[in-house]
Coordinates of C-alpha atoms and ligand atoms in Angstrom, one line a residue:
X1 CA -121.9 35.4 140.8
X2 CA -122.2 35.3 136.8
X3 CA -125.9 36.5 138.0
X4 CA -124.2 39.2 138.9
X5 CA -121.7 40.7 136.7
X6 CA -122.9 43.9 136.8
X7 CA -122.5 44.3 140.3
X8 CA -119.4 42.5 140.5
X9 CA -117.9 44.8 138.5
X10 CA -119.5 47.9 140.0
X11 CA -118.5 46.7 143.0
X12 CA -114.7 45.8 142.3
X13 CA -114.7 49.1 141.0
X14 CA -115.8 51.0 144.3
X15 CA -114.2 48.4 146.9
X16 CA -110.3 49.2 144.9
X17 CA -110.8 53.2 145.0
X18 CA -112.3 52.0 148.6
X19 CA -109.1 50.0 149.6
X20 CA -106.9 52.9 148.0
X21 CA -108.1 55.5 149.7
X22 CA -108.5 54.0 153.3
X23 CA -104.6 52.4 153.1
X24 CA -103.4 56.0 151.9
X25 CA -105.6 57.5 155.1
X26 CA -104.4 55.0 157.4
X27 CA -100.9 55.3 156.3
X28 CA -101.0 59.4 156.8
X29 CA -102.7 58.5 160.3
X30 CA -100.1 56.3 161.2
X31 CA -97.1 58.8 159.6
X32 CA -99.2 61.6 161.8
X33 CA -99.0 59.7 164.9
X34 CA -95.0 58.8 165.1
X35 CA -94.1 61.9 164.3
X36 CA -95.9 63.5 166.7
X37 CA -95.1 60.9 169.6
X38 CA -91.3 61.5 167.7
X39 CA -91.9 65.3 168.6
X40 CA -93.4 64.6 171.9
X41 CA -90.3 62.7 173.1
X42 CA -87.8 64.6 171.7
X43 CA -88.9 67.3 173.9
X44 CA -89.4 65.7 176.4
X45 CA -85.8 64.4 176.9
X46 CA -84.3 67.9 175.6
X47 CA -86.1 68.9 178.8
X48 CA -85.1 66.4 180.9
X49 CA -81.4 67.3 180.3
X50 CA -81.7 70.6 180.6
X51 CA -83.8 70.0 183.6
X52 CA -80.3 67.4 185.1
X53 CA -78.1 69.7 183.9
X54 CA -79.5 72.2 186.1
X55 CA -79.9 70.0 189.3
X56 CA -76.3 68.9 188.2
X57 CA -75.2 72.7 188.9
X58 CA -77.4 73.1 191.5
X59 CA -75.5 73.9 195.1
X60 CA -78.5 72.2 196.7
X61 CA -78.1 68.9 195.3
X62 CA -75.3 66.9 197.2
X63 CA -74.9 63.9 195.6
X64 CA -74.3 62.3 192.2
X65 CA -75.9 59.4 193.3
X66 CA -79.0 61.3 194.1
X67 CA -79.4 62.3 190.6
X68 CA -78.6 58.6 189.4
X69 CA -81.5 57.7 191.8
X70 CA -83.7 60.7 190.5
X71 CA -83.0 59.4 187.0
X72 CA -84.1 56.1 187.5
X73 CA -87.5 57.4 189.0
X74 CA -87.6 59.6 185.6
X75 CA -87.7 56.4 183.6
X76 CA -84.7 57.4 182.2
X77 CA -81.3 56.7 182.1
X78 CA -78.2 59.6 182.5
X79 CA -74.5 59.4 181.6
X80 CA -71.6 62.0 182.7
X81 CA -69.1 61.3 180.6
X82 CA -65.2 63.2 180.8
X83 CA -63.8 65.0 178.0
X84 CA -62.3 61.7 176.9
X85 CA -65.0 60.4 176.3
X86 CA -65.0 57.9 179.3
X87 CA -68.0 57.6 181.5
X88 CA -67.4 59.0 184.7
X89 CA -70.9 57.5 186.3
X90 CA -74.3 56.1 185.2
X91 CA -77.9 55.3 186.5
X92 CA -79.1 52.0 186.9
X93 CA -80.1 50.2 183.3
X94 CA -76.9 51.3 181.2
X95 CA -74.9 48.6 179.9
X96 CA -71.2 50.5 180.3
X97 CA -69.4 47.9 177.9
X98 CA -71.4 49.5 174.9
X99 CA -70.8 53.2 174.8
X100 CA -71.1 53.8 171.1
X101 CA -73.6 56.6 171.7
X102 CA -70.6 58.3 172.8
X103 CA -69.0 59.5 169.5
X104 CA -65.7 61.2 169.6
X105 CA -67.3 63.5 167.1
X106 CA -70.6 64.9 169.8
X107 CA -67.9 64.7 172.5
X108 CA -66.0 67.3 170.4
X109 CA -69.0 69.2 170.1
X110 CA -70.1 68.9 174.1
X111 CA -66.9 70.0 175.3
X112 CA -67.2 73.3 173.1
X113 CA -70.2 73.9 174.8
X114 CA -73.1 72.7 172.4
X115 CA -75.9 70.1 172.9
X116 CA -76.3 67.2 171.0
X117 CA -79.2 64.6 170.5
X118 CA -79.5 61.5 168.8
X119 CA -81.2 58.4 168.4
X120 CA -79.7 55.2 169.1
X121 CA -80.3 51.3 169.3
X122 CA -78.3 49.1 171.5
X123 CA -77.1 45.4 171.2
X124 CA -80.1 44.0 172.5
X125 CA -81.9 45.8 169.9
X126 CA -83.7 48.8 171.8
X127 CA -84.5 52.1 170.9
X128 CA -83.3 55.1 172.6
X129 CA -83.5 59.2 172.4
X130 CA -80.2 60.3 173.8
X131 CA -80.0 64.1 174.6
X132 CA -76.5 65.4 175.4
X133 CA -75.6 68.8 177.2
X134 CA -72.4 70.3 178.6
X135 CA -72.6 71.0 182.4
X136 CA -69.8 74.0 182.6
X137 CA -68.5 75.0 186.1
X138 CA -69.5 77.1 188.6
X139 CA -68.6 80.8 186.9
X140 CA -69.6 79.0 183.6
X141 CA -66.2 79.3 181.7
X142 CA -65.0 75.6 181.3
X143 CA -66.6 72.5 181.0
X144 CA -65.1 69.6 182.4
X145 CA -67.7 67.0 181.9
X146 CA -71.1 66.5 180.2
X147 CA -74.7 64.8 181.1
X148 CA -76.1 62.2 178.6
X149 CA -80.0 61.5 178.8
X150 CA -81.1 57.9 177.2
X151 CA -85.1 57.6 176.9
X152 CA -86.3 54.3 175.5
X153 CA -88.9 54.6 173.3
X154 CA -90.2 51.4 174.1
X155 CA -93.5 52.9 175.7
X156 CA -93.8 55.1 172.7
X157 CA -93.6 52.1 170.1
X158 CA -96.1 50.4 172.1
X159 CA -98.4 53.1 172.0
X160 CA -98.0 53.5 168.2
X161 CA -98.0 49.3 168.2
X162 CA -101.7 49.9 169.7
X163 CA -103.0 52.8 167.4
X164 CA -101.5 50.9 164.5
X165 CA -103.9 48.1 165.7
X166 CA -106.6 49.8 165.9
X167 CA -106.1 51.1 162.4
X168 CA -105.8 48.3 161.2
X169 CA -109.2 46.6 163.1
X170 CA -111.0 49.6 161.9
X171 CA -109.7 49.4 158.6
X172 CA -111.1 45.6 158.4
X173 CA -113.9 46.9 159.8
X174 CA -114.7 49.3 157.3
X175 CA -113.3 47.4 154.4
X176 CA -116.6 45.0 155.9
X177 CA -119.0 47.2 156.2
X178 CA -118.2 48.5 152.9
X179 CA -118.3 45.1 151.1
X180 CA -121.7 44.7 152.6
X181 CA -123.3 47.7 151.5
X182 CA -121.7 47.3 148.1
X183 CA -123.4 43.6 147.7
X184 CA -126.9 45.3 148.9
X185 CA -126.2 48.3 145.9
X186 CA -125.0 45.6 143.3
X187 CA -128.5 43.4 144.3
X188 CA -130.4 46.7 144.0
X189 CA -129.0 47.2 141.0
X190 CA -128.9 43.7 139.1
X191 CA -132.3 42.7 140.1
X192 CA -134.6 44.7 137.5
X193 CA -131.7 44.1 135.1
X194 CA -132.4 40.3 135.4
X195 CA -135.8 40.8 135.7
X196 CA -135.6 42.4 132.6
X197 CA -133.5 39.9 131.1
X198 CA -136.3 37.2 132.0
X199 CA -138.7 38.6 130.6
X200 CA -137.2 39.9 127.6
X201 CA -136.5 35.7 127.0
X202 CA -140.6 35.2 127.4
X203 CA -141.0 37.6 125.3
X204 CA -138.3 36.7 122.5
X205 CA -140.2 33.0 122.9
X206 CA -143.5 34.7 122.3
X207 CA -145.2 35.5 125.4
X208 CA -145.9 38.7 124.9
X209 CA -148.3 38.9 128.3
X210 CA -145.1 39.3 130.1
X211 CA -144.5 42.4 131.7
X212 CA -141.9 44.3 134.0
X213 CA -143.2 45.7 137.7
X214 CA -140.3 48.1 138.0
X215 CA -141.4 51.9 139.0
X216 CA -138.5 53.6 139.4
X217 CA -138.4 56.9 138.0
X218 CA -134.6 56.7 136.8
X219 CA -133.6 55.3 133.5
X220 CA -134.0 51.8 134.6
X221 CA -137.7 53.0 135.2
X222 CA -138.1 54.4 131.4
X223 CA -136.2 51.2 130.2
X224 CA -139.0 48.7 132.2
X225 CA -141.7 51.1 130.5
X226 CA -139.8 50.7 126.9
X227 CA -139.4 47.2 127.3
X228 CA -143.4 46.4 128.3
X229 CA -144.6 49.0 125.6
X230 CA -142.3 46.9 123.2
X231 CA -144.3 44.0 124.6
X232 CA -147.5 45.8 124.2
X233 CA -146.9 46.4 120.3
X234 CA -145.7 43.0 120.2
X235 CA -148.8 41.6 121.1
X236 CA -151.4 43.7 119.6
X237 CA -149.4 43.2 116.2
X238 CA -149.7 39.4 116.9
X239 CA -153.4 39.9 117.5
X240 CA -153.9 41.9 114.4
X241 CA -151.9 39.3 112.4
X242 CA -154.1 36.5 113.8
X243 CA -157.0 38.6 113.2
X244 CA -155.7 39.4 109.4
X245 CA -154.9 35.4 108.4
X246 CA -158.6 34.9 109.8
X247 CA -159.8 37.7 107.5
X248 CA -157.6 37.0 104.8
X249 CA -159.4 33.5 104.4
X250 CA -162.6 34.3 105.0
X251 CA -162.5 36.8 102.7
X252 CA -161.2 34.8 100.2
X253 CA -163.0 31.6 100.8
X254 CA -166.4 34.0 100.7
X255 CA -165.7 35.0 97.0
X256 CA -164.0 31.3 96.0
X257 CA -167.3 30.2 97.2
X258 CA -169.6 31.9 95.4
X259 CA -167.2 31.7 91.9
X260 CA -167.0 28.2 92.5
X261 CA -171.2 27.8 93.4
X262 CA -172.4 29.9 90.7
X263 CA -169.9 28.8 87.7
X264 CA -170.8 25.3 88.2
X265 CA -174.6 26.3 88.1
X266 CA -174.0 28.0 85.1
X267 CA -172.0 24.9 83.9
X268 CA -174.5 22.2 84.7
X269 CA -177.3 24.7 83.2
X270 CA -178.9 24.7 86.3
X271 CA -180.7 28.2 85.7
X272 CA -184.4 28.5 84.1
X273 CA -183.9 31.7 82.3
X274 CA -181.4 33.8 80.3
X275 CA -182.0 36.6 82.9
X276 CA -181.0 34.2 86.0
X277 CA -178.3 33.3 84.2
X278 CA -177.1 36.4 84.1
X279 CA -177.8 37.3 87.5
X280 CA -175.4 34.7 87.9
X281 CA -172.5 35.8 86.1
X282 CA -173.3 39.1 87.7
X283 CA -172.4 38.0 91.1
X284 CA -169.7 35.8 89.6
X285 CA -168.6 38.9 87.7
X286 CA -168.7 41.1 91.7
X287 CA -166.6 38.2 93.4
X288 CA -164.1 38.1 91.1
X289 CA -163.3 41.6 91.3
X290 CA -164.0 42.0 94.6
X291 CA -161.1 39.0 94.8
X292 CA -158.8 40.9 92.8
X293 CA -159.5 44.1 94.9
X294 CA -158.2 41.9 97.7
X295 CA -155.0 40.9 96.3
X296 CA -154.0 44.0 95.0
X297 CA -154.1 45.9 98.5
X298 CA -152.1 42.9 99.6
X299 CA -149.4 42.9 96.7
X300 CA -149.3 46.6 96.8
X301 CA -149.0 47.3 101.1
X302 CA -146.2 44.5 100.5
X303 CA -144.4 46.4 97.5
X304 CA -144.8 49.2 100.3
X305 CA -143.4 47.5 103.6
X306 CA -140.6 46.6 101.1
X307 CA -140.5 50.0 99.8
X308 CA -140.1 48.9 96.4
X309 CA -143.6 50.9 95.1
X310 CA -142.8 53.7 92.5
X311 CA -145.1 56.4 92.2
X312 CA -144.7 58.6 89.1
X313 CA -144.7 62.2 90.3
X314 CA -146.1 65.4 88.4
X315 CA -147.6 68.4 89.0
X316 CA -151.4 67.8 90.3
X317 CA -154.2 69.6 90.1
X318 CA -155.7 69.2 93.4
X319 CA -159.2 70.5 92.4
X320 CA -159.4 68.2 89.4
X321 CA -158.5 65.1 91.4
X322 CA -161.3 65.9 94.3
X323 CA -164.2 66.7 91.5
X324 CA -162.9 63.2 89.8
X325 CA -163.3 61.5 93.4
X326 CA -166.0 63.1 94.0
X327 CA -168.1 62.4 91.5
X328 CA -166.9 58.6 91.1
X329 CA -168.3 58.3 94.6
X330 CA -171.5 60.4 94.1
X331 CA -173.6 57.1 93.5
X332 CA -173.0 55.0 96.5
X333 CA -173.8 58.2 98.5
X334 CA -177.2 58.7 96.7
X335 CA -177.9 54.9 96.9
X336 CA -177.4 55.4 101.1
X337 CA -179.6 58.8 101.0
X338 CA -176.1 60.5 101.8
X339 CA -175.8 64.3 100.7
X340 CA -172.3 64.4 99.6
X341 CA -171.4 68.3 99.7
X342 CA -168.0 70.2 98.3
X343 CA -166.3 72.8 99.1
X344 CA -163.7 73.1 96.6
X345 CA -161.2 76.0 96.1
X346 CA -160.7 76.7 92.8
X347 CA -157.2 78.2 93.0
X348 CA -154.9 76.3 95.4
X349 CA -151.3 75.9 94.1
X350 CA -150.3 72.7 92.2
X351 CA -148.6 70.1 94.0
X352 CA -145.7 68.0 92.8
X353 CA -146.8 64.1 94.0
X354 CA -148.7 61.1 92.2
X355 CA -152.1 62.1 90.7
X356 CA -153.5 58.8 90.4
X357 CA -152.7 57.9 93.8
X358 CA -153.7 60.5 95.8
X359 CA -157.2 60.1 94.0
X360 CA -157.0 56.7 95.4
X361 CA -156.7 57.9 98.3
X362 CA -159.0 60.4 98.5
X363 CA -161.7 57.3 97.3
X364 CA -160.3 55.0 99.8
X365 CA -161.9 58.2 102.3
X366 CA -164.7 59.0 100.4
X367 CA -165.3 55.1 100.6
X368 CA -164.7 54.8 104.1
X369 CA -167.2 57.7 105.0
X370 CA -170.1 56.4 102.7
X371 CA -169.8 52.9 104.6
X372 CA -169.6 53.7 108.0
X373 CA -172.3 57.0 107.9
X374 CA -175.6 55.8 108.4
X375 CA -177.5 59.2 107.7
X376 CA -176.7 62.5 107.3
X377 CA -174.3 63.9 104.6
X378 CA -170.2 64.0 103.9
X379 CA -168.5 67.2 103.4
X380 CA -166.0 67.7 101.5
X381 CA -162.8 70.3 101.3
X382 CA -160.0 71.6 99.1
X383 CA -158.4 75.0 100.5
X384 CA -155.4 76.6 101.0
X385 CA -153.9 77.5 104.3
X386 CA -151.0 79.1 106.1
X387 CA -148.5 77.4 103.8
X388 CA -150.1 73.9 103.0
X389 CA -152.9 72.4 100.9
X390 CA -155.6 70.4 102.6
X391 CA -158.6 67.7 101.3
X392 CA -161.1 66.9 104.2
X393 CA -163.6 64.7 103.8
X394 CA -165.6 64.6 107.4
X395 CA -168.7 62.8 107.8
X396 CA -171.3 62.5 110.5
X397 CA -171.1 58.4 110.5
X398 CA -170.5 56.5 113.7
X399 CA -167.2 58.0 114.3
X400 CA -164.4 56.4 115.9
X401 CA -163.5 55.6 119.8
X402 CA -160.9 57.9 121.1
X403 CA -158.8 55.0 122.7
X404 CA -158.6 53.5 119.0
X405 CA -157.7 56.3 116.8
X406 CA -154.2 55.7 117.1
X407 CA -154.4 52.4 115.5
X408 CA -156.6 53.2 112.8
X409 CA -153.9 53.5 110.4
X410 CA -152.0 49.9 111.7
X411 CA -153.0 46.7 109.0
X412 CA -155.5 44.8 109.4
X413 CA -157.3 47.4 112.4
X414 CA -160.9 47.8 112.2
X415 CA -162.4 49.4 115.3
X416 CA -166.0 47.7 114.4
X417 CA -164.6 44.0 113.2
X418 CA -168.3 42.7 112.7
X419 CA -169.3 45.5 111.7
X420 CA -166.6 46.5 109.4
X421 CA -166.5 42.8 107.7
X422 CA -169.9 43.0 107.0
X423 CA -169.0 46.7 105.0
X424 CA -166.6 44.0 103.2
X425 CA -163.8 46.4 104.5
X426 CA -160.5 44.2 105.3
X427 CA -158.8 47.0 107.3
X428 CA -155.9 47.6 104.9
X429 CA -157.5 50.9 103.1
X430 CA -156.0 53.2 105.6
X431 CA -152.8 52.0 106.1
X432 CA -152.2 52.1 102.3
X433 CA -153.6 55.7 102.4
X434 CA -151.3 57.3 104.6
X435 CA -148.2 54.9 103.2
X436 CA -149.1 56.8 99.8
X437 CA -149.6 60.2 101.2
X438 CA -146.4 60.2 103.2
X439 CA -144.4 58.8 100.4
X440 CA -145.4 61.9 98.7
X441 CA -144.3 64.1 101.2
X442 CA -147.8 64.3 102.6
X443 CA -149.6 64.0 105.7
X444 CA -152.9 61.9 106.8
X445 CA -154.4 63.6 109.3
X446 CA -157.8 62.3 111.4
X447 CA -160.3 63.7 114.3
X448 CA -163.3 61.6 115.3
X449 CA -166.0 62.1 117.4
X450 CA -167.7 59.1 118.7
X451 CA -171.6 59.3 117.6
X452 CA -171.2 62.5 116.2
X453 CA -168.5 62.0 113.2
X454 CA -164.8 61.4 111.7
X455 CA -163.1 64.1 109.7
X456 CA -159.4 62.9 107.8
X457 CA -157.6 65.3 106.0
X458 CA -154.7 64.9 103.7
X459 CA -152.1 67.4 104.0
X460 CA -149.8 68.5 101.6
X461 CA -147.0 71.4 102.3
X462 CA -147.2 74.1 99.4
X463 CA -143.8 73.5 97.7
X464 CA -141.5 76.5 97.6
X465 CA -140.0 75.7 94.3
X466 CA -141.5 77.7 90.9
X467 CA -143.9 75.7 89.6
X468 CA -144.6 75.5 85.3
X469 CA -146.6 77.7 84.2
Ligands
LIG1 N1 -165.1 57.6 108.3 C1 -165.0 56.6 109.2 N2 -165.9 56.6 110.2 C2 -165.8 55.7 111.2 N3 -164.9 54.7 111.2 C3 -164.0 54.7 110.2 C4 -164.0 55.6 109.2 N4 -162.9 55.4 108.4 C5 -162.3 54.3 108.9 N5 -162.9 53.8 110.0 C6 -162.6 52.7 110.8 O1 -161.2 52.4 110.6 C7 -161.0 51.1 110.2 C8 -159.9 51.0 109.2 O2 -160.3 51.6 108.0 P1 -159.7 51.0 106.6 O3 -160.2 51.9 105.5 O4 -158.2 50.9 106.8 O5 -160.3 49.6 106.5 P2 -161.7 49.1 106.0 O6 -162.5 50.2 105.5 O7 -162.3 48.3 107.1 O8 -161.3 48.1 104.9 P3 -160.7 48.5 103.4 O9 -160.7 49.9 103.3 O10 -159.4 47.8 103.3 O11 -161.7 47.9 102.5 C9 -162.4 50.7 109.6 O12 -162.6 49.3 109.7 C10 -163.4 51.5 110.4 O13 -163.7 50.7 111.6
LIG2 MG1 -161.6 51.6 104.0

């Protein structure tokens, strides 16, 4: 049952309003059913009387003892009493030592020439509807004695005994049915919440092939989807990470390797000429910075992740920093056979942000485009548009596969890993890029078509405020 709290509650909730409403639906059934048997009987003796009184009246009845008999085939019992009170003759089942259903007070009343009716219980304990009428004389002006009519109810209380049953057999009944159905809803309901449960515990433990199988379309449905999307970022983060630490020390042990290989060469004089030599600390010279390259990106996307990275705003001159970029890049595009074209406005507004490190930016881009074009040329933009400012560099390199665009930006992703290794890219470029430009207030924008060509574009908004002249 602990399984199943969910459901136990649900389910105590709906049996209670359950039990509440069929007792309060039984007890009007029940309430409905005596009074109208009550009714029914009531009647059914006031007629009776009426009905004796009449025979009683009647020339063509003879004989008292006729209408004692008549009585007793009525399943009734009748009473004449005097105007003291004093029974004068009964039918059969009337016990004439307990009269109190004569009271001095109806007898009063008969004798004036009213009815009366009551309900009464004798000594053994049964129930009776006693009707009482006045039977006046023949011309109608006195009365000298008066007809009681005693119905048991007994019949009637069995009959409401037997409804009252079956109430309370249907009630059970229901109450059953309902219990069962509730247990089914309560299973429907905990089972993808334990599923979900389970496999939330794989997935805490690091099993992040788990998944849910739940298609519903409520919000149980969108919960499953949440939960194996989490696991789906989970996993891919785990892979990039695995990916990264195996990066990380190849890239470093590369460099290390070649520092520690060529210093020790250059130690050990192990080179013929001045000119090796220098070769030497050339490539010495490369590694190390290409070492240093590596470390920064990592201390500074940390500083980032911790958002402890300051950036020292001004207002920038957009066209300056893309001609600096530009031309800082112009070389490795010439060495590749790359035309690097530029398309630069010469009046777009100045932008309030960090100079220095939206050039890097721009670099980073301008970089990326150079390595991974093989032929053709880069095209570059600064213009101004419906209220922002844009720098697009597009290229017409290898481009990028649809299904991995979105993850472009995410550390450590490169689409090409071989590839991309062999560029001596380590896949943390972009993600620094667009953590710069949307610290700034900026956005990094990218369309790729595979084959054909990647274009990114950072966006700024053109701020409203004055800027210095
Ligand atoms: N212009 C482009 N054309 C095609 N693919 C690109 C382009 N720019 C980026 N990519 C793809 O996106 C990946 C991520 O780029 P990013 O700049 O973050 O990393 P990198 O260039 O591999 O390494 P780093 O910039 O850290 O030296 C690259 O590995 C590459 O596969
Ligand atoms: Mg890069």
């Amino acid at each position: 049952m602990i399984r199943n709290r969910i459901g136990l509650k649900l389910g105590l909730v709906i049996l209670t309003v359950f039990v509440l409403v069929l007792t309060s639906l039984g007890l009007a059934i029940d309430r409905m059913f005596t009074n109208f048997y009550n009714t029914e009987m009531r009647t059914e003796v006031d007629e009776l009387t009426t009905h004796f009184t009449m025979m009683t009246e009647s020339p063509n009845v003879s004989t008292d003892t006729m209408l004692l008999k008549f009585a007793d085939f009525s399943n009734v019992s009748i009473v004449y009493i005097d105007d003291k009170g004093n029974i004068q003759a009964h039918s059969g089942e009337i016990d004439p030592s307990d009269t109190s259903f004569i009271r001095s007070g109806d007898v009063k009343t008969l004798f004036s020439g009213k009815t009366v009716s009551l309900e009464y219980t004798n000594k053994a304990g049964e129930r009776y509807f006693v009707a009482a009428r006045p039977i006046p004389t023949e011309g109608g002006q006195n009365v000298t004695s008066s007809l009681y009519v005693l119905s048991s109810t007994k019949h009637m209380d069995d009959s409401i005994a037997a409804i009252r049953k079956l109430l309370v057999l249907s009630g059970i009944g229901a109450f059953l049915l309902a219990l069962g159905i509730i247990w089914i809803i309560a299973q429907i309901l905990s089972r993808p919440l334990i599923q979900m449960r389970d496999v939330t515990r794989k997935i805490a433990v690091g099993d992040f092939d788990a998944r849910l199988s739940i298609n519903s379309n409520d919000e149980i449905g969108s919960l499953a989807e949440a939960i194996n999307n989490l696991a789906e970022d989970l996993q891919r983060y785990r892979d990039t990470r695995q990916e990264f630490f195996a990066n990380i020390s190849h890239e470093l042990r590369t460099p290390i390797t070649y520092l520690e290989g060529y210093s020790k060469v250059i130690k050990d004089r192990l080179y013929d000429t001045e000119a090796e030599r220098d070769q030497y600390l050339d490539i010495i010279h490369q590694e190390s910075q290409r070492l240093q390259r590596l470390v920064n990106d990592l201390f500074e996307l940390a500083k980032m992740e911790e958002g402890k990275i300051s950036l020292s705003l001004e207002w920038m001159d957009l066209t300056e920093i893309t001609d600096n970029a530009v031309r800082k890049i112009q070389l490795k595009a010439n060495e590749k056979g790359l035309q690097l074209n530029t398309h630069i406005s010469r009046v777009v507004p100045l932008i309030y942000g960090d100079g220095l490190r939206t050039e890097q930016v721009l670099i980073n881009l301008l970089e990326n485009a150079v390595r991974y074009t093989e032929k053709g040329e880069i095209n570059v933009y600064l213009k101004e548009e419906s209220g922002f400012v844009y720098i697009a560099v597009e290229d017409t390199g290898i481009g990028i596969p649809d299904d991995e665009v979105p993850f472009i930006f995410d550390r450590f992703y490169r689409v090409e890993k071989s590839r991309s290794r062999q560029h001596g890219g380590t896949g943390l470029g972009l993600s620094i890029a667009k953590k710069l430009i949307e610290l700034q207030g900026g956005e990094l924008l990218v369309t790729s078509t595979i084959g054909q060509g990647t274009r990114f574009e950072i966006r700024f908004v053109r701020d409203e405020q004055e800027e210095p002249a």
